[in-house]
Coordinates of C-alpha atoms in Angstrom, one line a residue:
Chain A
X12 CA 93.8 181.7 69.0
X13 CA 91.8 184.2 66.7
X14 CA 95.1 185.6 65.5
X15 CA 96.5 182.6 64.1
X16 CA 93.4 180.9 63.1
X17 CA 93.6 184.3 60.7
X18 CA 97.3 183.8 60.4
X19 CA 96.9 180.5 58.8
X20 CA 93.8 181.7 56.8
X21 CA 95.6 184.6 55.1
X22 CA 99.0 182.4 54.8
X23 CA 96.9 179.6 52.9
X24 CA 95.5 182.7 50.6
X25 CA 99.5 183.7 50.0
X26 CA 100.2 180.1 49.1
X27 CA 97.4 179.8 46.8
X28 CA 98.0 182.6 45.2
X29 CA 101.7 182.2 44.1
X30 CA 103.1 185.3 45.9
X31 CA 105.9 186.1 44.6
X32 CA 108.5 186.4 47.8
X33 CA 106.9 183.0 49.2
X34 CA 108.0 182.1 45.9
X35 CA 111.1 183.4 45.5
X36 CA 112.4 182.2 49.3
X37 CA 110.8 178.1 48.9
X38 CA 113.1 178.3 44.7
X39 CA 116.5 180.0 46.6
X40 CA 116.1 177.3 49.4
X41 CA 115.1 174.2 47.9
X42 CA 117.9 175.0 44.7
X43 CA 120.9 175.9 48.3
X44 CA 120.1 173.0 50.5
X45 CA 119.9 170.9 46.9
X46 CA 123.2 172.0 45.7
X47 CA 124.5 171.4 49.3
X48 CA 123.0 168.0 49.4
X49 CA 124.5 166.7 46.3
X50 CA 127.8 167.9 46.5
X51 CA 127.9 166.8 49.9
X52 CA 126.5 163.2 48.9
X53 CA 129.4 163.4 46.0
X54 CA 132.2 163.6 48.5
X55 CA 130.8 161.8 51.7
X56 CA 129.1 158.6 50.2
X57 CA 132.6 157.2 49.3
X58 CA 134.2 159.0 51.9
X59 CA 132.1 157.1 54.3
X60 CA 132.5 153.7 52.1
X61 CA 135.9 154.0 52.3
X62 CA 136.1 154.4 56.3
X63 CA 133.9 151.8 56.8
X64 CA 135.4 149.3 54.3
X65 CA 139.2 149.8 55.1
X66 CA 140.7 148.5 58.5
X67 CA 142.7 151.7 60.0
X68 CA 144.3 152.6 63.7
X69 CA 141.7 154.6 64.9
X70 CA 138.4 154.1 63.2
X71 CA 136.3 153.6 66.0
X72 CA 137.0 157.0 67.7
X73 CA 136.7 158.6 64.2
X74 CA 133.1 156.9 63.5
X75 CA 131.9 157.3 67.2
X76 CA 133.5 161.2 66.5
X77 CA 131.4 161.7 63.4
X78 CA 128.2 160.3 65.0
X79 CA 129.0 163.1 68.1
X80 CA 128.9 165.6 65.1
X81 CA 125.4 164.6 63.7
X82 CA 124.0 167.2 66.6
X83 CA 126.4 169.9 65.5
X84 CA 124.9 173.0 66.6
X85 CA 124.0 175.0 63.5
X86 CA 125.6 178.4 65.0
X87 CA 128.2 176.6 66.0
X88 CA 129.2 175.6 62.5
X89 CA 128.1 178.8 61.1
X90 CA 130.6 180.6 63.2
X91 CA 133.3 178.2 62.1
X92 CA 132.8 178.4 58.4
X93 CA 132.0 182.2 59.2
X94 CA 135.7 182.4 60.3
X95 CA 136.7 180.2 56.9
X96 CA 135.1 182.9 54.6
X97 CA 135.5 186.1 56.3
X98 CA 138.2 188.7 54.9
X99 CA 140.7 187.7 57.1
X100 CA 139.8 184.0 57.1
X101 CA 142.0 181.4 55.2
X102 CA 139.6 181.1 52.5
X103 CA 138.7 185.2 52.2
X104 CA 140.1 185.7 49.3
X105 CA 137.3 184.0 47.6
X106 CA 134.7 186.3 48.8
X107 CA 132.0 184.0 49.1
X108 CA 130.7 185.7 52.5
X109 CA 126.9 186.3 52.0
X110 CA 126.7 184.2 49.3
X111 CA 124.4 181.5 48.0
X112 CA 128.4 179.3 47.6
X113 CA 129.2 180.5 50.9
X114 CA 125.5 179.3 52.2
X115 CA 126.1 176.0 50.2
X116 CA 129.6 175.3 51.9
X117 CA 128.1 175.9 55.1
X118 CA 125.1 173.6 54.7
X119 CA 127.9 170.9 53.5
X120 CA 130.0 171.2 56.4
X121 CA 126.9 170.7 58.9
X122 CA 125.4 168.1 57.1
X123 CA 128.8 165.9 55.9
X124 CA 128.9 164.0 59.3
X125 CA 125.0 163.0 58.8
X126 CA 125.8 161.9 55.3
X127 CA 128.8 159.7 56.7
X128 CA 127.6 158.6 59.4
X129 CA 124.2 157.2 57.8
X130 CA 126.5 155.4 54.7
X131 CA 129.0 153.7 57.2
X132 CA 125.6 152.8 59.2
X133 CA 123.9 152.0 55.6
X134 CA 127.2 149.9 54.6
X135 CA 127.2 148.0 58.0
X136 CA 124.0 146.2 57.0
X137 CA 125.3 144.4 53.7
X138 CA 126.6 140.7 54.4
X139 CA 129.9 141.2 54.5
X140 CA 129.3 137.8 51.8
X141 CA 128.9 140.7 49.0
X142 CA 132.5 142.4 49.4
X143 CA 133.6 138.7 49.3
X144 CA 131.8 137.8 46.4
X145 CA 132.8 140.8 44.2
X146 CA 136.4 140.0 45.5
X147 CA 136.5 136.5 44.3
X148 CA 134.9 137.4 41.4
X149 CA 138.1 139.9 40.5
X150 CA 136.8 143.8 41.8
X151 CA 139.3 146.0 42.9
X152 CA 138.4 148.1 45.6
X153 CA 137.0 151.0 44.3
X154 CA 135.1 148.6 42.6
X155 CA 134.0 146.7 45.9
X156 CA 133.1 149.9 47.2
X157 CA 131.0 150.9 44.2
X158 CA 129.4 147.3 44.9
X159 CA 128.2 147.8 48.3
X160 CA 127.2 151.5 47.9
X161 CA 124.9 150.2 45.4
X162 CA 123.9 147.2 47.4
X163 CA 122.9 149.5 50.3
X164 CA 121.7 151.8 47.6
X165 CA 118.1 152.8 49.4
X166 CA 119.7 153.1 52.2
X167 CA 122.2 155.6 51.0
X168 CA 119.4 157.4 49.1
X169 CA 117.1 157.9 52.7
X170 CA 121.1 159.7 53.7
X171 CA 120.8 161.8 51.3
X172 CA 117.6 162.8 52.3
X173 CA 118.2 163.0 56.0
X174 CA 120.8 165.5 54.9
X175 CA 118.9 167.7 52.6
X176 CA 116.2 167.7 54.8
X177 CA 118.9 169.0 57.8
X178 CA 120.0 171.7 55.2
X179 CA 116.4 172.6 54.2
X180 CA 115.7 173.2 58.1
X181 CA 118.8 174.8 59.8
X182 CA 118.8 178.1 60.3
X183 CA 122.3 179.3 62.1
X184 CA 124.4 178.5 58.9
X185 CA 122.3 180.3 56.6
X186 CA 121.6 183.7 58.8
X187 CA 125.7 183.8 59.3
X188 CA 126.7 182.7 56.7
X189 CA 124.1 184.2 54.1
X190 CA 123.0 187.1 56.3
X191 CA 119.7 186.8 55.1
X192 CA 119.9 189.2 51.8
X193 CA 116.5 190.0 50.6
X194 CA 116.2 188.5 47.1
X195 CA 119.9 186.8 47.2
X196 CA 120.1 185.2 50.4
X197 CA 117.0 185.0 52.0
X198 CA 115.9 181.3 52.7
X199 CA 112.9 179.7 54.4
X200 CA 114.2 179.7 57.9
X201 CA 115.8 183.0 58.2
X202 CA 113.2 184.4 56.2
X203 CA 110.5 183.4 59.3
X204 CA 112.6 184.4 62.4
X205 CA 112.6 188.2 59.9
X206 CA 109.1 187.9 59.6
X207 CA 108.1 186.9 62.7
X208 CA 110.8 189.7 63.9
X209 CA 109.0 192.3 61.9
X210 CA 105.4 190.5 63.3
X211 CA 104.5 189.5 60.0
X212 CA 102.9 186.4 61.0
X213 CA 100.8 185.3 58.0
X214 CA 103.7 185.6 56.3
X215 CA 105.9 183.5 58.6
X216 CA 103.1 181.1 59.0
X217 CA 102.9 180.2 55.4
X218 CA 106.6 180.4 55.1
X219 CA 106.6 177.8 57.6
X220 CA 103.4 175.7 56.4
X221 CA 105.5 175.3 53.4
X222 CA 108.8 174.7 55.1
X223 CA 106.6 171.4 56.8
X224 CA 105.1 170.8 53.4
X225 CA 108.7 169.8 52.4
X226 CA 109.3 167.9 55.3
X227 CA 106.8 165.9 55.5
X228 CA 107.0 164.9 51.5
X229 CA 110.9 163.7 52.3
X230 CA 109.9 161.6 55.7
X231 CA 107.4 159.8 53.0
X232 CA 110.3 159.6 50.3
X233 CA 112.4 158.3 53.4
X234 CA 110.0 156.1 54.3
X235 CA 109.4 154.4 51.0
X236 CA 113.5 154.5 51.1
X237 CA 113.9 152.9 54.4
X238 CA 111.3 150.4 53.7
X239 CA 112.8 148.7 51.3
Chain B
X11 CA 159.2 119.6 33.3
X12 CA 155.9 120.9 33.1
X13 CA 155.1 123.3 35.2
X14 CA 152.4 122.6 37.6
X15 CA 149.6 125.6 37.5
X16 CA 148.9 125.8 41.1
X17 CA 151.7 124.6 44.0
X18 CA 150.5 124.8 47.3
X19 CA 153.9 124.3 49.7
X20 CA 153.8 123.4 53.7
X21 CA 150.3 125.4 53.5
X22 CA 148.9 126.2 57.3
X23 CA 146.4 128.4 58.9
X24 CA 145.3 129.2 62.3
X25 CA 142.6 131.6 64.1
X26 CA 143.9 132.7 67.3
X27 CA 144.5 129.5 68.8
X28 CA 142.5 127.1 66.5
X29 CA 144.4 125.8 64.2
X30 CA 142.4 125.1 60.4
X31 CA 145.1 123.7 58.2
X32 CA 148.3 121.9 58.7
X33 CA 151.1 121.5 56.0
X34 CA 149.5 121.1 53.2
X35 CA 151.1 120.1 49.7
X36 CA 149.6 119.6 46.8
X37 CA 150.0 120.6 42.9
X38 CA 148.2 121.0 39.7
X39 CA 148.1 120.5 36.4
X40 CA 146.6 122.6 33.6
X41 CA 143.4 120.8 32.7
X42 CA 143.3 118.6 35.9
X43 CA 140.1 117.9 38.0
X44 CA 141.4 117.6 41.7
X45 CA 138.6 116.3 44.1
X46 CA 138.7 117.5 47.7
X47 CA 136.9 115.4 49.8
X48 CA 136.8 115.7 53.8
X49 CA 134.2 115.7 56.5
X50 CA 132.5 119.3 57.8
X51 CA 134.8 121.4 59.1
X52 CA 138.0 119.8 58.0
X53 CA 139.3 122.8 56.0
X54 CA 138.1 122.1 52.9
X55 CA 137.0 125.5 52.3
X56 CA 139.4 127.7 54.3
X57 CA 141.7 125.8 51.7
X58 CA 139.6 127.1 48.8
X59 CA 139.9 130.3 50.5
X60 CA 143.5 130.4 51.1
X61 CA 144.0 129.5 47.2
X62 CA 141.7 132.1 46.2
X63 CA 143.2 135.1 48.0
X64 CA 140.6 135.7 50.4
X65 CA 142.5 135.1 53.2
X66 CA 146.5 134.9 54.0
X67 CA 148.0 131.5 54.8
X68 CA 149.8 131.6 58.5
X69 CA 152.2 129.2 57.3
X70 CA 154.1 128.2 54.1
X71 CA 152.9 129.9 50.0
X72 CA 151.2 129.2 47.0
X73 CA 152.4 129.6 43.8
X74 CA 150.6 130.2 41.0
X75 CA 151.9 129.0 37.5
X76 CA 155.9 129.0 39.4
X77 CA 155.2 132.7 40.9
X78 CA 154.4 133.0 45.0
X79 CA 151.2 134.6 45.4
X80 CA 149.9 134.8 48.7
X81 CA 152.1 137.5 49.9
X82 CA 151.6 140.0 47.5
X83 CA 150.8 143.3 47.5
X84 CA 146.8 143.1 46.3
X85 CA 147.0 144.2 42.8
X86 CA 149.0 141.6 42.1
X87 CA 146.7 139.4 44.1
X88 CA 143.9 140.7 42.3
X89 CA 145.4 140.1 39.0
X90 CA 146.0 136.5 40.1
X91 CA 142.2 136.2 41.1
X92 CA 141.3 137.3 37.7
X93 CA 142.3 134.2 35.9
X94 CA 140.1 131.9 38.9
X95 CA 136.8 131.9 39.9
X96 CA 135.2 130.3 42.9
X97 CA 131.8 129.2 43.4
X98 CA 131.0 129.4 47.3
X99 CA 129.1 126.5 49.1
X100 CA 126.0 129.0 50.3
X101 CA 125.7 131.5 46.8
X102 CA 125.4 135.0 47.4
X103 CA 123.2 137.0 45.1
X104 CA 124.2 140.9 44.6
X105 CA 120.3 142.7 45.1
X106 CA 119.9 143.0 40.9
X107 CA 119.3 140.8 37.9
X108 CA 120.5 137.5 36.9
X109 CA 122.0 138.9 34.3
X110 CA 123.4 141.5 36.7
X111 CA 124.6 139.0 38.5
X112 CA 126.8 136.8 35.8
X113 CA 128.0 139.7 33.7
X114 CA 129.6 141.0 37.0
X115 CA 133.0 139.6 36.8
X116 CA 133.6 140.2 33.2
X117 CA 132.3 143.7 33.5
X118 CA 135.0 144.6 36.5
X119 CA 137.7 142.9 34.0
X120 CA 136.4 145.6 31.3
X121 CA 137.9 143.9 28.5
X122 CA 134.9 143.3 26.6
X123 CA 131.8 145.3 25.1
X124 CA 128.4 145.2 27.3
X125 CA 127.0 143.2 24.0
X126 CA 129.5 141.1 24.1
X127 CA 129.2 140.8 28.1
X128 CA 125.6 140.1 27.6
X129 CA 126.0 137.3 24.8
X130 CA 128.5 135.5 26.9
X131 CA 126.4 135.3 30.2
X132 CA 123.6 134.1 28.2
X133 CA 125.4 131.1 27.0
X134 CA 126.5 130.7 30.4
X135 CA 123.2 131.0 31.6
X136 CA 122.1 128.3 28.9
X137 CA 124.4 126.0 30.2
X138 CA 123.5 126.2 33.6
X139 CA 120.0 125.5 32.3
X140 CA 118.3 129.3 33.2
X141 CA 118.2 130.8 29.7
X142 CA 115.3 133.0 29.9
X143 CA 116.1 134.0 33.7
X144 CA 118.3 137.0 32.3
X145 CA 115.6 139.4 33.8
X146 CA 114.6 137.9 37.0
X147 CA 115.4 139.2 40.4
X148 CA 118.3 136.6 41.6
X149 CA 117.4 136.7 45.1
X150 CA 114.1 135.2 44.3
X151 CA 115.3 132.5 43.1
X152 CA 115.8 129.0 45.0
X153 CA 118.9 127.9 46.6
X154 CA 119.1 125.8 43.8
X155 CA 118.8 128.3 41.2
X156 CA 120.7 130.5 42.9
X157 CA 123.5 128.1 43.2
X158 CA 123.0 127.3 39.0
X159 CA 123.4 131.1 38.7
X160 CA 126.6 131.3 41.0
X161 CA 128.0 128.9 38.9
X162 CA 127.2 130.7 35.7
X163 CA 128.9 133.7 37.0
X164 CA 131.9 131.7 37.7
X165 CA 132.5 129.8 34.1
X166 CA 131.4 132.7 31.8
X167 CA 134.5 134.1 33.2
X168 CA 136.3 131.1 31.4
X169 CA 138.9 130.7 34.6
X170 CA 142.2 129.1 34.3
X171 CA 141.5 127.5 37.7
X172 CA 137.5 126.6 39.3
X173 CA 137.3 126.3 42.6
X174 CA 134.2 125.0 43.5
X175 CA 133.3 124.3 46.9
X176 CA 129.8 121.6 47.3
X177 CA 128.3 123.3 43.8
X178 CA 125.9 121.0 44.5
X179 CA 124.8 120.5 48.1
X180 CA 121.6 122.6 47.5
X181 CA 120.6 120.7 44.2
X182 CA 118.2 118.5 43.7
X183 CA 119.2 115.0 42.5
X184 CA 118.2 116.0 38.6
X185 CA 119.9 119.5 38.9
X186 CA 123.2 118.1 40.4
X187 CA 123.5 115.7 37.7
X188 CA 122.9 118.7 35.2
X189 CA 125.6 120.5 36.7
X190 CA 127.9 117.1 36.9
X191 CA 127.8 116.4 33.4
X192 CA 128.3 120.7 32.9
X193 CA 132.1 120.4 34.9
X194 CA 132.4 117.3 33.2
X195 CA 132.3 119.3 29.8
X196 CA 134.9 121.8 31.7
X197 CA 136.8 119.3 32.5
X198 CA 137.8 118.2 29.3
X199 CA 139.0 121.7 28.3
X200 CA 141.7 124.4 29.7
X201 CA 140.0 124.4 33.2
X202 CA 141.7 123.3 35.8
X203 CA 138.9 122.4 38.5
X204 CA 139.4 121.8 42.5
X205 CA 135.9 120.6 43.4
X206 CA 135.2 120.2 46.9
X207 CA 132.3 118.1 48.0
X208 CA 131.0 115.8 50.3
X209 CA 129.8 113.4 47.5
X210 CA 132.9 110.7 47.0
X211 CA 130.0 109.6 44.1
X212 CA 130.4 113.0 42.3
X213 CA 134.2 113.2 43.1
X214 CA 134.8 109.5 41.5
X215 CA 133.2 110.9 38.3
X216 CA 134.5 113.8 37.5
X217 CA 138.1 114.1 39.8
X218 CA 141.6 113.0 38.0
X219 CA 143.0 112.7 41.3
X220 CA 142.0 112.9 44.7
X221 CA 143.1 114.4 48.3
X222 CA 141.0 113.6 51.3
X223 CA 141.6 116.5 53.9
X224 CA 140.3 115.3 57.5
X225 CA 140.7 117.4 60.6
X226 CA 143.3 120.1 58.7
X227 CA 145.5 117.7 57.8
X228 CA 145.9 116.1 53.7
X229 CA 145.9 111.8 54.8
X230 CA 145.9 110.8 51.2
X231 CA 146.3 112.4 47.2
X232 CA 146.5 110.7 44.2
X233 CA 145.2 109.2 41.6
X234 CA 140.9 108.7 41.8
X235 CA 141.7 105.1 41.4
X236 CA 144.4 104.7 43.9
X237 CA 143.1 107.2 47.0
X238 CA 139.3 105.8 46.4
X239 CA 140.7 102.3 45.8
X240 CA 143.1 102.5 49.2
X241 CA 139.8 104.0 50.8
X242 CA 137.7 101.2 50.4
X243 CA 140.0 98.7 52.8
X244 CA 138.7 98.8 55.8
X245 CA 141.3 99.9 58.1
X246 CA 141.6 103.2 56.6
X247 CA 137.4 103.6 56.6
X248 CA 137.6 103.4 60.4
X249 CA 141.1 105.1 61.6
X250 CA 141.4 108.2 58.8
X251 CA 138.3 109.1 57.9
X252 CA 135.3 107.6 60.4
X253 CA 132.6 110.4 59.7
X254 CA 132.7 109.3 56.3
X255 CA 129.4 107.6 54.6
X256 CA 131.1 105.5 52.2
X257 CA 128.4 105.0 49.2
X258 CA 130.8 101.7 48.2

C-alpha cells in the first residue's frame, strides 16, 4: 500500500511539473483518438441517418449486427486492420503501418459501429412528426436527414463522445497497429502497459491518473449532453 | 376549359384491412376555398395527406394542374410539394427558433437570400400576429401560438394550394377569428385553400364550395350555399351526417 501511496505521490509531482514524456504521450493521444473521432463522426453520423431513415430488406439484422459490434474486441480489430496495412495487406502500399494514420484508421474502424449505433439509437427518439413536417414543408432527403440529425443534435454530440472516449481508452489497436514508437507512436494506454512492463509505476500511475482525468471530464460533457 | 388545379379521380385508401377513403372526386380551381367538413375520423385528414404526398393512394390518382402525381418517382413529388403547404391539425415545432421555424421551407427551396428569408417570415409572422416572437424558442410557446407559427411557416411560402387541416381547433375564440379573417385575405388572392375543420361556422365564411366527407366516403360537394343549404333539411341531418352539431 506504501508503494503506491508513493506511486501516486511522485506521479502527482510528474503531473505538476509538466514532464515532458507525460506531456508528449496525453498531446499524441488526445490529437489520434481526436482525429479518429471526427473523421469517424464525418462518415458514420449520416451513415447511421441514412440506415435508420430509409426502409431496406435487411435492416434489422444490419442494426442488431452493428450493436453486436459495439464490444469489438480491440485486438481483434487491431489484427484485422493490421492485416489491411501490412506489406502484403490490400492497403500496404500506403505504408501507414506504425503510424499515427495507420493508428487513426484503426481507432475508426473500432469506434464506427458505436458512432452508428448511438445516431440510429439518437434518431429513433425524434417524433417521426419532424421528418413529416420538413417533408411537407418541401425537404428533400438529404435535407430530412440533415433535419433530424440536428433535431437529435445532443444526442449525436454525447456519440461522438462515447466514441472518442472508446478511442482515448483502447489499447489493442494502438499497440498493433502503432507499435508503441517512443515519441511517434506512443499513446496513453500503451504507454502504461510499457511502463508498468518496465516497473515504472509512478510513471504509469500518473499516465493513468491523467488517462481518468479525461474520462471523467467527457462523462460530465456526456452528461450535460444526455441531459438535455 | 379551364383547367382545374387539383383533380382528385376515384381516390381510395386502405390500412391492411381498414379501409379510410372510398372514391373520392373532387376538383379545384385556382383561387378557390374548398371546405372539408366531416366528423373525427372520417378521412378528412388522410385526404389532406394523400393530396399532399405523404402517403400513396391505394386506389385511383391525383393530378395536379392536368399532370398525375401520386405515382411519381419523389423528386417529382417533391417538386409538386414545393408549390403547397400544409398546416397539420397538432403543429409540430422543429427544437430552434420561431424564426427557425418559418424560414424553414423557403430556406430548403434555396431560391432566395437569408435577408430576404428573414424579411419574408417576419411579415408572415406579423400576420399571424407574433411579430416580435422571431427569437423565442417555438416549443415554448402554447398550442395556440404554436399553431399561429405553423401557419406562418405555411403562407410565407406563398403556396399555390393550402391545405389546412382544423388551423384552428387549438385557438382561442379571439385568435381563430384572427386567423379566419387572415385565410380570408388568402382567399381572395392566387391561393387555392382546402380547409378542413370541424367548424361548419368557419367553413360557411370562408369556403366557395363545400364537400362533407363522413365515414370515407364524399355524401355531398358543391356550392357553400347549396351543400350547407341541402344540409339544413332534416332528413339529411339525421341519415348522412348524425354526429354533426349543427350551429343552424
Amino acid at each position: 500500500m506504501e508503494e503506491i501511496w508513493s506511486g501516486v505521490l511522485q506521479a502527482a509531482k510528474l503531473i505538476v511539473s509538466l514532464n515532458p514524456e507525460i506531456m508528449g504521450v496525453t498531446a499524441r493521444s488526445l490529437v489520434i483518438s481526436f482525429v479518429a473521432a471526427s473523421l469517424a463522426a464525418i462518415i458514420d453520423i449520416p451513415l447511421g441517418g441514412l440506415i435508420e431513415l430509409r426502409e431496406f430488406f435487411g435492416k434489422k439484422v444490419l442494426v442488431n449486427l452493428i450493436q453486436t459490434l459495439y464490444s469489438l474486441p480491440t485486438v481483434t480489430v487491431g489484427l484485422f486492420v493490421f492485416l489491411l496495412l501490412s506489406r502484403s495487406g490490400p492497403l500496404g502500399g500506403l505504408e501507414l503501418l506504425y503510424t499515427p494514420t495507420g493508428m487513426v484508421i484503426g481507432q475508426m474502424v473500432l469506434i464506427s459501429p458505436i458512432m452508428i449505433g448511438l445516431t440510429i439509437s439518437a434518431l429513433k427518439g425524434v417524433s417521426p412528426q419532424i421528418r413529416e413536417t420538413a417533408v411537407s414543408l418541401g425537404a428533400n432527403e438529404r435535407q430530412v436527414i440533415l433535419t433530424i440529425i440536428r433535431e437529435a443534435r445532443f444526442a449525436v454530440v454525447a456519440a461522438v463522445l462515447v466514441g472518442f472516449g472508446r478511442a482515448l481508452s483502447e489499447v489493442g489497436v494502438a499497440m498493433m497497429i502503432g507499435g508503441n514508437i517512443r515519441g511517434y507512436t506512443r499513446v496513453l494506454t500503451t504507454s502504461i502497459a510499457l511502463q508498468t512492463s518496465m516497473g515504472n509505476l509512478e510513471l504509469s500511475i500518473a499516465l493513468g491518473m491523467i488517462l481518468i482525468g479525461i474520462s471523467m471530464i467527457l462523462n460530465l460533457l456526456l452528461s450535460r449532453f444526455q441531459g438535455r | 376549359m379551364i383547367m382545374p388545379l387539383l383533380d382528385v379521380r376515384s381516390l381510395g385508401k386502405s390500412y391492411s384491412h381498414s379501409e379510410i377513403l372510398r372514391d373520392i372526386n373532387l376538383s379545384l380551381e385556382r383561387g378557390e376555398v374548398l371546405g372539408l367538413i366531416g366528423p373525427t375520423g372520417s378521412g378528412k385528414t388522410t385526404l389532406l395527406r394523400l393530396i399532399n404526398l405523404l402517403e400513396e393512394p391505394t386506389t385511383g390518382e391525383i393530378l395536379y394542374e392536368g399532370r398525375a402525381i401520386s405515382s411519381r418517382p419523389e423528386g417529382e413529388r417533391i417538386a409538386v410539394r414545393k408549390k403547397m403547404a400544409m398546416v397539420f391539425q397538432k403543429p409540430i415545432m422543429f427544437k430552434s427558433s420561431v424564426m427557425e421555424n418559418v424560414s424553414f421551407g423557403l430556406k430548403v427551396r434555396g431560391e432566395q437570400s437569408s435577408l430576404e428569408i428573414r424579411e419574408r417570415a417576419r411579415d408572415a409572422l406579423e400576420a399571424v400576429g407574433l411579430s416580435g416572437y422571431e427569437r423565442r424558442d417555438a416549443n415554448t410557446l402554447s398550442g395556440g401560438e404554436m399553431q399561429r407559427v405553423a401557419l406562418a411557416r405555411a403562407i410565407v411560402l406563398q403556396p399555390e394550394l393550402l391545405l389546412l387541416d382544423e388551423p384552428t381547433a387549438n385557438l382561442d375564440p379571439r385568435s381563430a377569428s384572427a386567423i379566419d379573417c387572415l385565410l380570408k385575405n388568402l382567399a381572395g388572392g392566387r391561393t387555392t385553400v382546402i380547409l378542413a375543420t370541424h367548424n361548419m361556422m368557419q367553413c360557411s365564411r370562408l369556403a366557395d364550395r363545400v364537400a362533407v366527407l363522413v365515414g370515407g366516403r364524399l355524401t355531398a360537394l358543391g356550392k357553400r350555399e347549396e351543400v350547407l343549404g341541402w344540409r339544413e333539411k332534416s332528413d339529411l341531418r339525421e341519415s348522412t351526417v348524425p354526429r354533426f352539431d349543427l350551429p343552424w
